[in-house]
mmCIF file of C-alpha atoms and ligand atoms in Angstrom:
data_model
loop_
_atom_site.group_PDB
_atom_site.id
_atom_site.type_symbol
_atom_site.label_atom_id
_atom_site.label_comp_id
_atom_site.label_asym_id
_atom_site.label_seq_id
_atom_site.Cartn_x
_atom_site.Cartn_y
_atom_site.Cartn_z
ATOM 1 C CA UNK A 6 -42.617 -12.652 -18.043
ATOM 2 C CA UNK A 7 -43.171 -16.272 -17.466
ATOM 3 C CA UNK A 8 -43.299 -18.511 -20.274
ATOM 4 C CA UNK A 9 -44.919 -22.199 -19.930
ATOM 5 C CA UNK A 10 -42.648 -24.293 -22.563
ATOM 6 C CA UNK A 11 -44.045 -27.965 -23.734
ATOM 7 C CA UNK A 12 -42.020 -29.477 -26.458
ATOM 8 C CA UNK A 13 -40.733 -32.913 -27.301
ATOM 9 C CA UNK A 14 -38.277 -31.680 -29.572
ATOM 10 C CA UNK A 15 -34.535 -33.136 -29.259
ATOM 11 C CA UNK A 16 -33.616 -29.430 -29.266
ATOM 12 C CA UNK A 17 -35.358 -28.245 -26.388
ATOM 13 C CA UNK A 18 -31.940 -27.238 -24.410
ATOM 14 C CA UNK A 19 -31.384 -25.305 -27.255
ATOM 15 C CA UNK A 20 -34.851 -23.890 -27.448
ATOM 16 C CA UNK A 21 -34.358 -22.801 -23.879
ATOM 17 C CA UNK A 22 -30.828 -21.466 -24.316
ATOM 18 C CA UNK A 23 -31.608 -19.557 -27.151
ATOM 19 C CA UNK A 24 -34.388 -17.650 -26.097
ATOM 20 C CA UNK A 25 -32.850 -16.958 -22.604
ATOM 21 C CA UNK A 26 -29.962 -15.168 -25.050
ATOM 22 C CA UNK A 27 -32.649 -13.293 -26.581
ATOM 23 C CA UNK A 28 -34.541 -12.597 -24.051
ATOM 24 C CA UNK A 29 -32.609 -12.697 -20.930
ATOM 25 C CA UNK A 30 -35.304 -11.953 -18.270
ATOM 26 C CA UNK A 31 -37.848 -14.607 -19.863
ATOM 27 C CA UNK A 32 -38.421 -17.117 -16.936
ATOM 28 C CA UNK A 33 -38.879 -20.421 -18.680
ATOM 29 C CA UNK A 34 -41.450 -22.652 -17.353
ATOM 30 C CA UNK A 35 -41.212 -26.317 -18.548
ATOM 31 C CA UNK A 36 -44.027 -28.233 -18.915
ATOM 32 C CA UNK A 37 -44.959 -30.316 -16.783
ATOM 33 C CA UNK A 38 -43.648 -29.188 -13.670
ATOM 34 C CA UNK A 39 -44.614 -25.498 -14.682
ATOM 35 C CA UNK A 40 -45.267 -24.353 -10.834
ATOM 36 C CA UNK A 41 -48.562 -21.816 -10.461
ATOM 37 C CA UNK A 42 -50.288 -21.878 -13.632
ATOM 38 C CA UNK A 43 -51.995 -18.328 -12.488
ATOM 39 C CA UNK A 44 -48.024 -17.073 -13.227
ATOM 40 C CA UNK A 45 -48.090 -18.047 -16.873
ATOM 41 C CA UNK A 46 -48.098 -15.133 -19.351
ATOM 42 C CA UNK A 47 -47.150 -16.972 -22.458
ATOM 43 C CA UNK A 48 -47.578 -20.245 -23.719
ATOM 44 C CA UNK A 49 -44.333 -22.005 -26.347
ATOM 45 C CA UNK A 50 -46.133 -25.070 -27.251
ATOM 46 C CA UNK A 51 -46.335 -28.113 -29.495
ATOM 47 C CA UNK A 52 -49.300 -30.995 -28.534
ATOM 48 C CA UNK A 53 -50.071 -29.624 -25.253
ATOM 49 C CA UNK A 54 -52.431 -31.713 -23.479
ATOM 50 C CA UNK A 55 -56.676 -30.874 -23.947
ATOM 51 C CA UNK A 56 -57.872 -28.500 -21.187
ATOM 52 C CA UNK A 57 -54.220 -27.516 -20.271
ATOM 53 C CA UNK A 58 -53.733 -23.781 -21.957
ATOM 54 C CA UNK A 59 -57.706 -22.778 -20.255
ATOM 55 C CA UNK A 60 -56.067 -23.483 -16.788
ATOM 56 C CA UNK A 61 -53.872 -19.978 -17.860
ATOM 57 C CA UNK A 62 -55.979 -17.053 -16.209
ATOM 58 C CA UNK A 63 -53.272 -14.393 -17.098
ATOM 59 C CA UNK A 64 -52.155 -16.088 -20.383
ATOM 60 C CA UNK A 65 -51.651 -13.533 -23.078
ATOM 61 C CA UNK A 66 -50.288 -15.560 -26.126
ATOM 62 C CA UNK A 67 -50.552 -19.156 -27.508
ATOM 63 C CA UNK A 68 -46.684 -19.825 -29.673
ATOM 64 C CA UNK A 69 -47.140 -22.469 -31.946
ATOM 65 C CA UNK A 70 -43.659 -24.304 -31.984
ATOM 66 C CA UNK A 71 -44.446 -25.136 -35.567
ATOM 67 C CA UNK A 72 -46.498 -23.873 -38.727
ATOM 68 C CA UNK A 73 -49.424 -25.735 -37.959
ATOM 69 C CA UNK A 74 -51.982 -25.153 -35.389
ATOM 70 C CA UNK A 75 -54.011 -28.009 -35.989
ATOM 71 C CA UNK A 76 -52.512 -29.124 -32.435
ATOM 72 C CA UNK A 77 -54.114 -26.288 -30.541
ATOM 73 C CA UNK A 78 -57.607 -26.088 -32.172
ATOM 74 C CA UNK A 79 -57.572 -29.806 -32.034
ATOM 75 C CA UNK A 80 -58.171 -28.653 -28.009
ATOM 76 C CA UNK A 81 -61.953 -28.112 -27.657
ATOM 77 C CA UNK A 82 -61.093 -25.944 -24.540
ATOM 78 C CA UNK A 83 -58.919 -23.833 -26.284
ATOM 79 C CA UNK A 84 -58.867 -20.435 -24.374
ATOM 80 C CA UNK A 85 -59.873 -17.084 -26.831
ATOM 81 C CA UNK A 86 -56.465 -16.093 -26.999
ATOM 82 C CA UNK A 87 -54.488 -15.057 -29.965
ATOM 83 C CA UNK A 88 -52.623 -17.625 -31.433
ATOM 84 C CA UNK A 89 -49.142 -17.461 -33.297
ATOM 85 C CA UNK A 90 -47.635 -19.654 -35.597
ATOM 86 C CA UNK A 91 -44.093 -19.747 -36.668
ATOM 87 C CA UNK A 92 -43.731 -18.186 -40.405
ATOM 88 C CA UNK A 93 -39.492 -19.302 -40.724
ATOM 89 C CA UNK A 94 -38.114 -19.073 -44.238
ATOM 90 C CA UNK A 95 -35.449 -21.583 -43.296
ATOM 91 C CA UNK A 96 -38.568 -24.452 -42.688
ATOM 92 C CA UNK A 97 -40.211 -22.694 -46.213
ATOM 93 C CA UNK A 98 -36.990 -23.591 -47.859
ATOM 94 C CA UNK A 99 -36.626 -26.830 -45.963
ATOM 95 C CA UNK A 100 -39.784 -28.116 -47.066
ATOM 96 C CA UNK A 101 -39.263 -26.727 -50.867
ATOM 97 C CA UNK A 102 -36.491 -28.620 -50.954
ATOM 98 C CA UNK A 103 -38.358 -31.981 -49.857
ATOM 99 C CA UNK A 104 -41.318 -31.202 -52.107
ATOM 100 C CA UNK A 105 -39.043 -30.869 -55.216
ATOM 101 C CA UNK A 106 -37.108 -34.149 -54.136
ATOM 102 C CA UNK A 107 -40.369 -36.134 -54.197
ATOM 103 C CA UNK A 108 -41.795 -34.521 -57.059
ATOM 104 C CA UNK A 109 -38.665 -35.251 -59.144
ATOM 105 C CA UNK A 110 -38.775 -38.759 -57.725
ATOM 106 C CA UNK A 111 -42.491 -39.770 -59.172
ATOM 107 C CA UNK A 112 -41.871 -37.743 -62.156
ATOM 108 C CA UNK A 113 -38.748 -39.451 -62.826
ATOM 109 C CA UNK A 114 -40.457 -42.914 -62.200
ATOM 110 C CA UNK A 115 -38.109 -43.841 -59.148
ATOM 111 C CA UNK A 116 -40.768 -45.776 -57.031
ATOM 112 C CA UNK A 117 -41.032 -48.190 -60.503
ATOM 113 C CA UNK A 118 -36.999 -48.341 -61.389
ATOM 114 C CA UNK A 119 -36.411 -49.340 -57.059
ATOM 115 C CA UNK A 120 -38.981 -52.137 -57.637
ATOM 116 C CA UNK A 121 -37.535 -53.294 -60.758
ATOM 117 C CA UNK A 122 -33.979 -52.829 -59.142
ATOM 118 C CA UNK A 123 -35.587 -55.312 -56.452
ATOM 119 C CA UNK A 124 -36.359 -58.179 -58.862
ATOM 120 C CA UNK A 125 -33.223 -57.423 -60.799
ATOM 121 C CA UNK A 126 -35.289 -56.439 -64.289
ATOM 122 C CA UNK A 127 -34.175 -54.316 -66.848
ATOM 123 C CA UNK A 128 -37.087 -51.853 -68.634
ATOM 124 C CA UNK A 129 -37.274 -48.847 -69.839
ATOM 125 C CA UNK A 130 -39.970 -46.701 -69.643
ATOM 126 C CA UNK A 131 -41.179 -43.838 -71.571
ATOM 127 C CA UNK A 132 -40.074 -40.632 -69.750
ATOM 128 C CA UNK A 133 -41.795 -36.893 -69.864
ATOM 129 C CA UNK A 134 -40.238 -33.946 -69.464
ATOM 130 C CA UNK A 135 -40.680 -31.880 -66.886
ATOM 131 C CA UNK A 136 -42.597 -29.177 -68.895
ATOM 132 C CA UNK A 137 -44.687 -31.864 -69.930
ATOM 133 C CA UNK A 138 -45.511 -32.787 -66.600
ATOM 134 C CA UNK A 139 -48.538 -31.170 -64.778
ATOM 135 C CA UNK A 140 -48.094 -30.714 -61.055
ATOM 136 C CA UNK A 141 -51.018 -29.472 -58.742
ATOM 137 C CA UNK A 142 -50.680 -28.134 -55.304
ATOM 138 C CA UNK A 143 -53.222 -27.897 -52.901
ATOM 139 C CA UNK A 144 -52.575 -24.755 -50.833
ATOM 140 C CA UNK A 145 -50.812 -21.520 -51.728
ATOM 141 C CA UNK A 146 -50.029 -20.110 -48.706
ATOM 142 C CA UNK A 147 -46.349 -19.998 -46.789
ATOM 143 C CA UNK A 148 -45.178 -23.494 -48.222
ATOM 144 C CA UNK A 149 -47.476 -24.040 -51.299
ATOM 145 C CA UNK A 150 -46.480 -21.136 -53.084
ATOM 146 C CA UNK A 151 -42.676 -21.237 -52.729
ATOM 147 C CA UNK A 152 -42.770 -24.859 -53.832
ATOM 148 C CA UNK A 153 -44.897 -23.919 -56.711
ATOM 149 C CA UNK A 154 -42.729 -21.758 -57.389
ATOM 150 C CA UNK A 155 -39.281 -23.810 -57.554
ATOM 151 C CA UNK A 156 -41.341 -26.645 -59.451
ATOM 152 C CA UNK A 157 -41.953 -23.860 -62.052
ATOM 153 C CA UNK A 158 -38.592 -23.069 -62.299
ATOM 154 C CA UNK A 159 -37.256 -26.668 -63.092
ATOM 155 C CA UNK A 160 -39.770 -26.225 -65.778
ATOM 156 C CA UNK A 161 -42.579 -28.395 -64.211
ATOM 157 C CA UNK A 162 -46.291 -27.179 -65.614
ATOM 158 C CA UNK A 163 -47.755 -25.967 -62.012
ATOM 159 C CA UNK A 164 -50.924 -25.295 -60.640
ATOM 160 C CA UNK A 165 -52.299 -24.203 -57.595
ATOM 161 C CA UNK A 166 -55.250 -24.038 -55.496
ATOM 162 C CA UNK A 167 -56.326 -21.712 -52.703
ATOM 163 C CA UNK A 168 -59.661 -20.824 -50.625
ATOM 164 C CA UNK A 169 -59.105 -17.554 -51.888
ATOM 165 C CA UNK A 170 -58.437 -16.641 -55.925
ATOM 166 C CA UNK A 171 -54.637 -15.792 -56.424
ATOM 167 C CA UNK A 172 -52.463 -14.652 -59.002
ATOM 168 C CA UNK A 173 -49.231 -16.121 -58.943
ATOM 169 C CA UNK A 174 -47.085 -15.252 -61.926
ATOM 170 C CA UNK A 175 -46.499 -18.395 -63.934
ATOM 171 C CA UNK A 176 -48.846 -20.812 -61.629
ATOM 172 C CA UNK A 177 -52.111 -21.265 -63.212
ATOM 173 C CA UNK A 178 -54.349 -20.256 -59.921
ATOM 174 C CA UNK A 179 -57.570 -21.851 -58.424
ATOM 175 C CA UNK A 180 -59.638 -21.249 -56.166
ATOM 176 C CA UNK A 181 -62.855 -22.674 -53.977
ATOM 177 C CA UNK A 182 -64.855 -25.784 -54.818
ATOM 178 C CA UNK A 183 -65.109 -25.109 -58.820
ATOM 179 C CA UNK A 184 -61.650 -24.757 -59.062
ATOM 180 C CA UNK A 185 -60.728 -27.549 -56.703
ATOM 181 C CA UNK A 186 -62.511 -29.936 -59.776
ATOM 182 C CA UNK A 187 -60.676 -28.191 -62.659
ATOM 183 C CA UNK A 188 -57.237 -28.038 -61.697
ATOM 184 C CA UNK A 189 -57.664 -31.543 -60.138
ATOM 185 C CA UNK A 190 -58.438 -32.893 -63.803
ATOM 186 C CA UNK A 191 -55.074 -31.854 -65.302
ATOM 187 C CA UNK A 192 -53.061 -32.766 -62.024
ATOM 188 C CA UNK A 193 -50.359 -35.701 -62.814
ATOM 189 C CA UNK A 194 -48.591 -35.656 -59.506
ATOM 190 C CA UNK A 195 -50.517 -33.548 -56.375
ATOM 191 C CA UNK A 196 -48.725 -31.884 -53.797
ATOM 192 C CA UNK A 197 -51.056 -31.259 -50.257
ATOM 193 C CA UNK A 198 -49.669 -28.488 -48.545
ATOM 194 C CA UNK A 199 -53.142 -27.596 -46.972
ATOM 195 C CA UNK A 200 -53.642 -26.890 -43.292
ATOM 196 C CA UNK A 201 -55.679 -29.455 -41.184
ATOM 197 C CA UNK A 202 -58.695 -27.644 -40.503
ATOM 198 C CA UNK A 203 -62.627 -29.012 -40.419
ATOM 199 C CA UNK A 204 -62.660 -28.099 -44.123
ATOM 200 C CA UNK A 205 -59.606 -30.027 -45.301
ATOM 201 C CA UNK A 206 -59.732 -33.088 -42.775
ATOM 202 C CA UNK A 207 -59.735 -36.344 -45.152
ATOM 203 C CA UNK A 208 -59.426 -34.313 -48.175
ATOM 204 C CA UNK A 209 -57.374 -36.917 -49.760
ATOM 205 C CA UNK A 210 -60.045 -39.343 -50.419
ATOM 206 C CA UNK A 211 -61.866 -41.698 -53.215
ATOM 207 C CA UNK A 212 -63.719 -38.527 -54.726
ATOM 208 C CA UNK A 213 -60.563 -36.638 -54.821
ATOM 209 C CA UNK A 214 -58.193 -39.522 -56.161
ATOM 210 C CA UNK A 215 -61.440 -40.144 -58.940
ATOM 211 C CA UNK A 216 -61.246 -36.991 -60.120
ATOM 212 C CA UNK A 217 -57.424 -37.365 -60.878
ATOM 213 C CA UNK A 218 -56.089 -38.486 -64.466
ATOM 214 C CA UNK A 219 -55.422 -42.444 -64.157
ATOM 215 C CA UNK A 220 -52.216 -43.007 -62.255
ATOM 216 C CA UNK A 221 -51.183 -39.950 -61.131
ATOM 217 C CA UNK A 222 -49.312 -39.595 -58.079
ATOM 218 C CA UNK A 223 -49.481 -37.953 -54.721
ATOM 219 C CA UNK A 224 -47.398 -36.253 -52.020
ATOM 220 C CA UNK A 225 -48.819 -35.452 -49.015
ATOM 221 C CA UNK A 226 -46.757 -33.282 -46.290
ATOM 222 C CA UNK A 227 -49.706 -31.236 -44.948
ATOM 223 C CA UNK A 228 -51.018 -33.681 -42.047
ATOM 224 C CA UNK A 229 -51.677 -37.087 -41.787
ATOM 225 C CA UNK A 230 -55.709 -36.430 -40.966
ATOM 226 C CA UNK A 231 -56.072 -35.610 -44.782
ATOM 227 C CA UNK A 232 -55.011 -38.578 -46.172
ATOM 228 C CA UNK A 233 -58.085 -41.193 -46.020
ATOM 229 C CA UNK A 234 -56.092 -43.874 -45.515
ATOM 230 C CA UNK A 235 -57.957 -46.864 -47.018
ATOM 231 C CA UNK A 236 -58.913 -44.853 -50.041
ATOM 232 C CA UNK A 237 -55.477 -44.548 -50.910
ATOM 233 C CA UNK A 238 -54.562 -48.044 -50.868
ATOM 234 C CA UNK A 239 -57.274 -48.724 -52.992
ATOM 235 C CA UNK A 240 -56.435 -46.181 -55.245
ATOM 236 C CA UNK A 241 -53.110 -47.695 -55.454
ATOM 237 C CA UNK A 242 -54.446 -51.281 -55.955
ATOM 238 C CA UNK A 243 -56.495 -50.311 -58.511
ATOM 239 C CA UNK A 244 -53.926 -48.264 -60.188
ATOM 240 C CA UNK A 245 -56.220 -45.183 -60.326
ATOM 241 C CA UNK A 246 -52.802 -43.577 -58.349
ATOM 242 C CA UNK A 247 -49.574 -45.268 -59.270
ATOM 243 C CA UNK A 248 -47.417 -43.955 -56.425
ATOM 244 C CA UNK A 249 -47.304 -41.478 -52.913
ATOM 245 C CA UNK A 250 -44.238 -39.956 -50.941
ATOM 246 C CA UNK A 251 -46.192 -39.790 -47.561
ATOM 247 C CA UNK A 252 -44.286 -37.414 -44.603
ATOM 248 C CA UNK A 253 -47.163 -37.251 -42.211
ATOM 249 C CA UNK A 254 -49.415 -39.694 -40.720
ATOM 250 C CA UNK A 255 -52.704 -40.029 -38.713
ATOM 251 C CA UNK A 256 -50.021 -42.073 -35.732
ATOM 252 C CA UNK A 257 -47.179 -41.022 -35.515
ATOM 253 C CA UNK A 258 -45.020 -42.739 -34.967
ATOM 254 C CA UNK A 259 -46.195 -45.049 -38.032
ATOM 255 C CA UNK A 260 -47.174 -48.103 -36.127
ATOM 256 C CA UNK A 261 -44.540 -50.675 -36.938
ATOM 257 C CA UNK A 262 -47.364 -53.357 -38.805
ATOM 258 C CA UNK A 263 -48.945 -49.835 -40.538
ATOM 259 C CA UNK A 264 -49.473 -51.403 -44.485
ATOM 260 C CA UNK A 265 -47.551 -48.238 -45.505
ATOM 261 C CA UNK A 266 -44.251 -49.551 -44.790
ATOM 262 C CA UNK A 267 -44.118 -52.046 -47.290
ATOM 263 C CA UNK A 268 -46.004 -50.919 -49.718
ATOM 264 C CA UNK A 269 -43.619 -50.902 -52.923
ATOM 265 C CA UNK A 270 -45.862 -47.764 -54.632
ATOM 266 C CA UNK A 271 -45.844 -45.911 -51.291
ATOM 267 C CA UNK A 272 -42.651 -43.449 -49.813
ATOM 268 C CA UNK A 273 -42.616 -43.255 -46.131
ATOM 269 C CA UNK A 274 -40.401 -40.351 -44.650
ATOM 270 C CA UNK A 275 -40.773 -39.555 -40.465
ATOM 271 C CA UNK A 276 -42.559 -35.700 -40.581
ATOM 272 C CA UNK A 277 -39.273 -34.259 -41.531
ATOM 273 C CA UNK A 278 -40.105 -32.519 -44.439
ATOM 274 C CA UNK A 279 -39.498 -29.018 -42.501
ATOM 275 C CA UNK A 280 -37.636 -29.163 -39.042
ATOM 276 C CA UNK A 281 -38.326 -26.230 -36.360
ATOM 277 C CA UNK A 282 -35.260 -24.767 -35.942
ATOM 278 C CA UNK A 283 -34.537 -23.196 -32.548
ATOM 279 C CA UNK A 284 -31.445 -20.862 -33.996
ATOM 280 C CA UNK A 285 -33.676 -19.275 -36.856
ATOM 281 C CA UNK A 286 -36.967 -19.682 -34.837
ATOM 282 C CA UNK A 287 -36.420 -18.395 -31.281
ATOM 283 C CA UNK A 288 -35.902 -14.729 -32.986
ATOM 284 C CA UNK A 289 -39.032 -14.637 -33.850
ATOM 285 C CA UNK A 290 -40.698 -15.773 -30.204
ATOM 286 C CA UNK A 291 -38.528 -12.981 -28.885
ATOM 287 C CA UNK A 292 -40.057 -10.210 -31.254
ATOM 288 C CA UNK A 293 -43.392 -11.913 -30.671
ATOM 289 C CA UNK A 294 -43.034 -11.214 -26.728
ATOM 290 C CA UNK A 295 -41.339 -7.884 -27.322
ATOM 291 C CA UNK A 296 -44.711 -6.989 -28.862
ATOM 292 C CA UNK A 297 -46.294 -8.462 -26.030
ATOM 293 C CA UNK A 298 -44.493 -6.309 -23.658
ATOM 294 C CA UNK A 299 -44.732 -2.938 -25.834
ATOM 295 C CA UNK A 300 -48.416 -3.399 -26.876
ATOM 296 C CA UNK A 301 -47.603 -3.272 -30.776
ATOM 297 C CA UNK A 302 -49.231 -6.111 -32.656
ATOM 298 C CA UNK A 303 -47.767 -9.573 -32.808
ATOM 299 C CA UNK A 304 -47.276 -10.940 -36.701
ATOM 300 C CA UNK A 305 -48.825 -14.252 -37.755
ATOM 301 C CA UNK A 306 -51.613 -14.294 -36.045
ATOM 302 C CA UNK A 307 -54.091 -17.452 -37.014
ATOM 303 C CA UNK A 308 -58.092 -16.970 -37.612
ATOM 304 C CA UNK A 309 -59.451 -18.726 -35.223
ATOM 305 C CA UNK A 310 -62.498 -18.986 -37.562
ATOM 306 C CA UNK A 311 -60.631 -20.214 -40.136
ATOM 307 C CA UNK A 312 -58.186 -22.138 -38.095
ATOM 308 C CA UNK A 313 -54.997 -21.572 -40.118
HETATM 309 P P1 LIG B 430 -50.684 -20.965 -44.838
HETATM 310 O O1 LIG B 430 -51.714 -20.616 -43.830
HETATM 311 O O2 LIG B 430 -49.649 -19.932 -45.183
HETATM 312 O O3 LIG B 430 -51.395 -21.378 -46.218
HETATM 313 C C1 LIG B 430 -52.471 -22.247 -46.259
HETATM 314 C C2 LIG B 430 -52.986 -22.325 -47.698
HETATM 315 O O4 LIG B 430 -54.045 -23.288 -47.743
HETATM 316 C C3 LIG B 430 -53.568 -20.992 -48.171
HETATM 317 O O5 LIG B 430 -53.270 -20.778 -49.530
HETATM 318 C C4 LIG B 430 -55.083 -21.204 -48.000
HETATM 319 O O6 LIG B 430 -55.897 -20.446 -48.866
HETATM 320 C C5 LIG B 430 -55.198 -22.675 -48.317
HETATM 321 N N1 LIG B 430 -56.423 -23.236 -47.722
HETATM 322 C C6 LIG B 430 -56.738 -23.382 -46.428
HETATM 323 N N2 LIG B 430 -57.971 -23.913 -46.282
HETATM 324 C C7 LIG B 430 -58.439 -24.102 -47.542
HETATM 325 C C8 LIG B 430 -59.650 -24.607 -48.065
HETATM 326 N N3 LIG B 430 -60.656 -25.021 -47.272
HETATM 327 N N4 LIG B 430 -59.791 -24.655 -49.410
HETATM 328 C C9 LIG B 430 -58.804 -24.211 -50.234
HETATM 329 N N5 LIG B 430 -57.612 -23.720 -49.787
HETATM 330 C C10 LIG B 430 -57.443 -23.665 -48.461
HETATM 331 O O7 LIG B 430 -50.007 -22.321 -44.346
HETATM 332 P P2 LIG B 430 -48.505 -22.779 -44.586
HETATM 333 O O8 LIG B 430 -48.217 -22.779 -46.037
HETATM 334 O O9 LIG B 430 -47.595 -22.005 -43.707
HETATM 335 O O10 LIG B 430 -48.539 -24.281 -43.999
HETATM 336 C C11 LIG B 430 -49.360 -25.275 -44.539
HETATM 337 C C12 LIG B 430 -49.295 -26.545 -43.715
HETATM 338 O O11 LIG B 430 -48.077 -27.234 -43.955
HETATM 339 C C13 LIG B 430 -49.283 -26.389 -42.198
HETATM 340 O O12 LIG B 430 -50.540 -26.071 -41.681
HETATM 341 C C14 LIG B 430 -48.798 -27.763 -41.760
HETATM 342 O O13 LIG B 430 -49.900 -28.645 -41.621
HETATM 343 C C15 LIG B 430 -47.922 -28.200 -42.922
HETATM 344 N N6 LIG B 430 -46.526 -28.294 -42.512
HETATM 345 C C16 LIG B 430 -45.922 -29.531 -42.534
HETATM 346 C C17 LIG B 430 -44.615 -29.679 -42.164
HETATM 347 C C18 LIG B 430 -43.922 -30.986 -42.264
HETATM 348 O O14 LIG B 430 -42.772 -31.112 -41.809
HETATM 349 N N7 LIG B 430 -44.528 -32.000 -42.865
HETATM 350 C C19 LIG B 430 -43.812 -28.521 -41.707
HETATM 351 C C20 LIG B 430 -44.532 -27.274 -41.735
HETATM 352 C C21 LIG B 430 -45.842 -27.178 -42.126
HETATM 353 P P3 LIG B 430 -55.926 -18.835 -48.795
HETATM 354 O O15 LIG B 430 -54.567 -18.393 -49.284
HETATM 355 O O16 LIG B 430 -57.001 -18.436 -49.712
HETATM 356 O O17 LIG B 430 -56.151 -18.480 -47.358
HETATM 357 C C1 LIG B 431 -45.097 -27.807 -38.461
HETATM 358 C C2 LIG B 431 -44.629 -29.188 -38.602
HETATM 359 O O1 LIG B 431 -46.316 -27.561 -38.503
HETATM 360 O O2 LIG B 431 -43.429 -29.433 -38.369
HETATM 361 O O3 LIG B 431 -44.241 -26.912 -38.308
HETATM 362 O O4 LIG B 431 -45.410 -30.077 -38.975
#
């Protein structure tokens, strides 16, 4: 089997090492110097270019080289063929892990005690307890729910919201538009771990940030294309939100004059929050194209209706 490969990753030799362990007949094809595109059967890809994956007349399988697949429907000549995404409990835990950090950082006031540690003040400021915190995440899926679910254990008051209703012991569950209004209302820092689709594009917005309690706080690690830029600013100005941890961004990189930067209520991380791994990822493209070969279905499979 041929397999076109289009990464940027720093990893890719050990992208291409690893799944030639796994799979040692695989004939890797790196992008862009692929050869015959009629030769491709599979596709291992992360941004490839528009029009490039409908050029693939024998291509059997799209490989996201990440969770999202924003990248690929973003493509309006996206071929009809199924599309995987990578499911990796390593990134789940990864990204729990960066969640919790920035949670505990606006709950614990950090952003306010860093700019007081600028201008060398001393004040103290009343401080909840976690339990008396209420934290909201948008999107209960892969990521959402296991972060929900360490918040919750640290004793955090979650809640969570979903297309569909779930029930998620100890998470107080919402779903659909209604719900979207209701749990926003009693949501003191927001989590978005939503995936970019048509629905959720620019999500994070003036309504949105309105319908928040006065000052809460945001963390947004879905995609930067929810995030409504401007709005958020003014939020911050206006102290409707007093603070975001920001990990994705509409550029990236963050252009170097982006406001973001130095904004004192605003942390900037570089999309880290969950790293493809190529030891704990490549596994799964080799079951993926064992399935392939065998005929037996191949596991996370998106919508393409839904696009997630
Ligand atoms: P999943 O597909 O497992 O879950 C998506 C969740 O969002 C589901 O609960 C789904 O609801 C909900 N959802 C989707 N659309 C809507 C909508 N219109 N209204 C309400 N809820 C909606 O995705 P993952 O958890 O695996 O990943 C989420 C995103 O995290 C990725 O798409 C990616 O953008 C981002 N990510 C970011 C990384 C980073 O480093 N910053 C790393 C990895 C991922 P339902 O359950 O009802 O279907
Ligand atoms: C992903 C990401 O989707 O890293 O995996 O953003």
């Amino acid at each position: 089997m041929n397999l076109l490969f289009k990464t940027s990753s720093l990893k890719a030799t050990l992208w291409q090492s690893e799944l030639q362990r796994l799979v040692p007949d695989l004939v890797i094809r790196k992008w862009p110097d692929f050869g015959d595109p009629g030769e491709i059967d599979l596709a291992l890809v992360w941004r490839p270019p528009h029009g490039l994956l409908k050029t693939l007349p024998k291509l059997k399988l799209i490989m996201s080289l990440g969770a999202g697949v924003d990248h690929l429907f973003e493509d309006p000549e996206l071929p009809r063929v199924p599309v995987m995404r990578l499911v990796d409990p390593r990134m789940i835990g990864e990204m729990t892990e960066y969640v919790t950090l920035a949670v505990l950082r606006l709950h614990r006031l950090d952003l306010t005690y860093l700019e007081q540690q600028r201008e060398r003040r001393w004040a103290e400021h009343i401080q909840p307890v976690a339990a008396e915190r209420r934290v909201g995440v948008l999107g209960l899926g892969q990521y959402g729910s296991d972060a929900a679910f360490r918040l919750k254990s640290l004793g955090f008051d979650v809640a969570g919201w979903s297309r569909s209703p779930k029930n998620l012991p100890g998470i107080a569950c919402y779903a659909g538009e209604s719900g979207l209004a209701a749990m926003l209302a009693r949501t003191e820092i927001l989590v978005c771990l939503l995936p970019l689709t048509p629905e959720t594009e620019g999500i994070l917005g003036a309504g949105l940030f309105a319908a928040l309690p006065r000052g809460a706080m945001i963390v947004n690690v879905g995609r930067g294309r929810h995030l409504v830029e401007v709005d958020l600013l003014a939020a911050l100005e206006s102290g409707q939100l007093g603070g975001a941890v920001l990990d994705v961004f509409r550029e990236e990189p963050l252009p170097e004059a982006h406001p973001f930067w130095r904004h004192p209520h605003i942390l900037v991380t570089p999309h880290v929050a969950a790293a493809t791994n190529p030891l704990t990822c490549a596994p799964l493209i080799a079951e993926a194209i064992g399935c392939i070969r065998h005929g037996r279905p191949v596991a996370n499979l998106v919508d393409p209706e839904r696009q997630y």
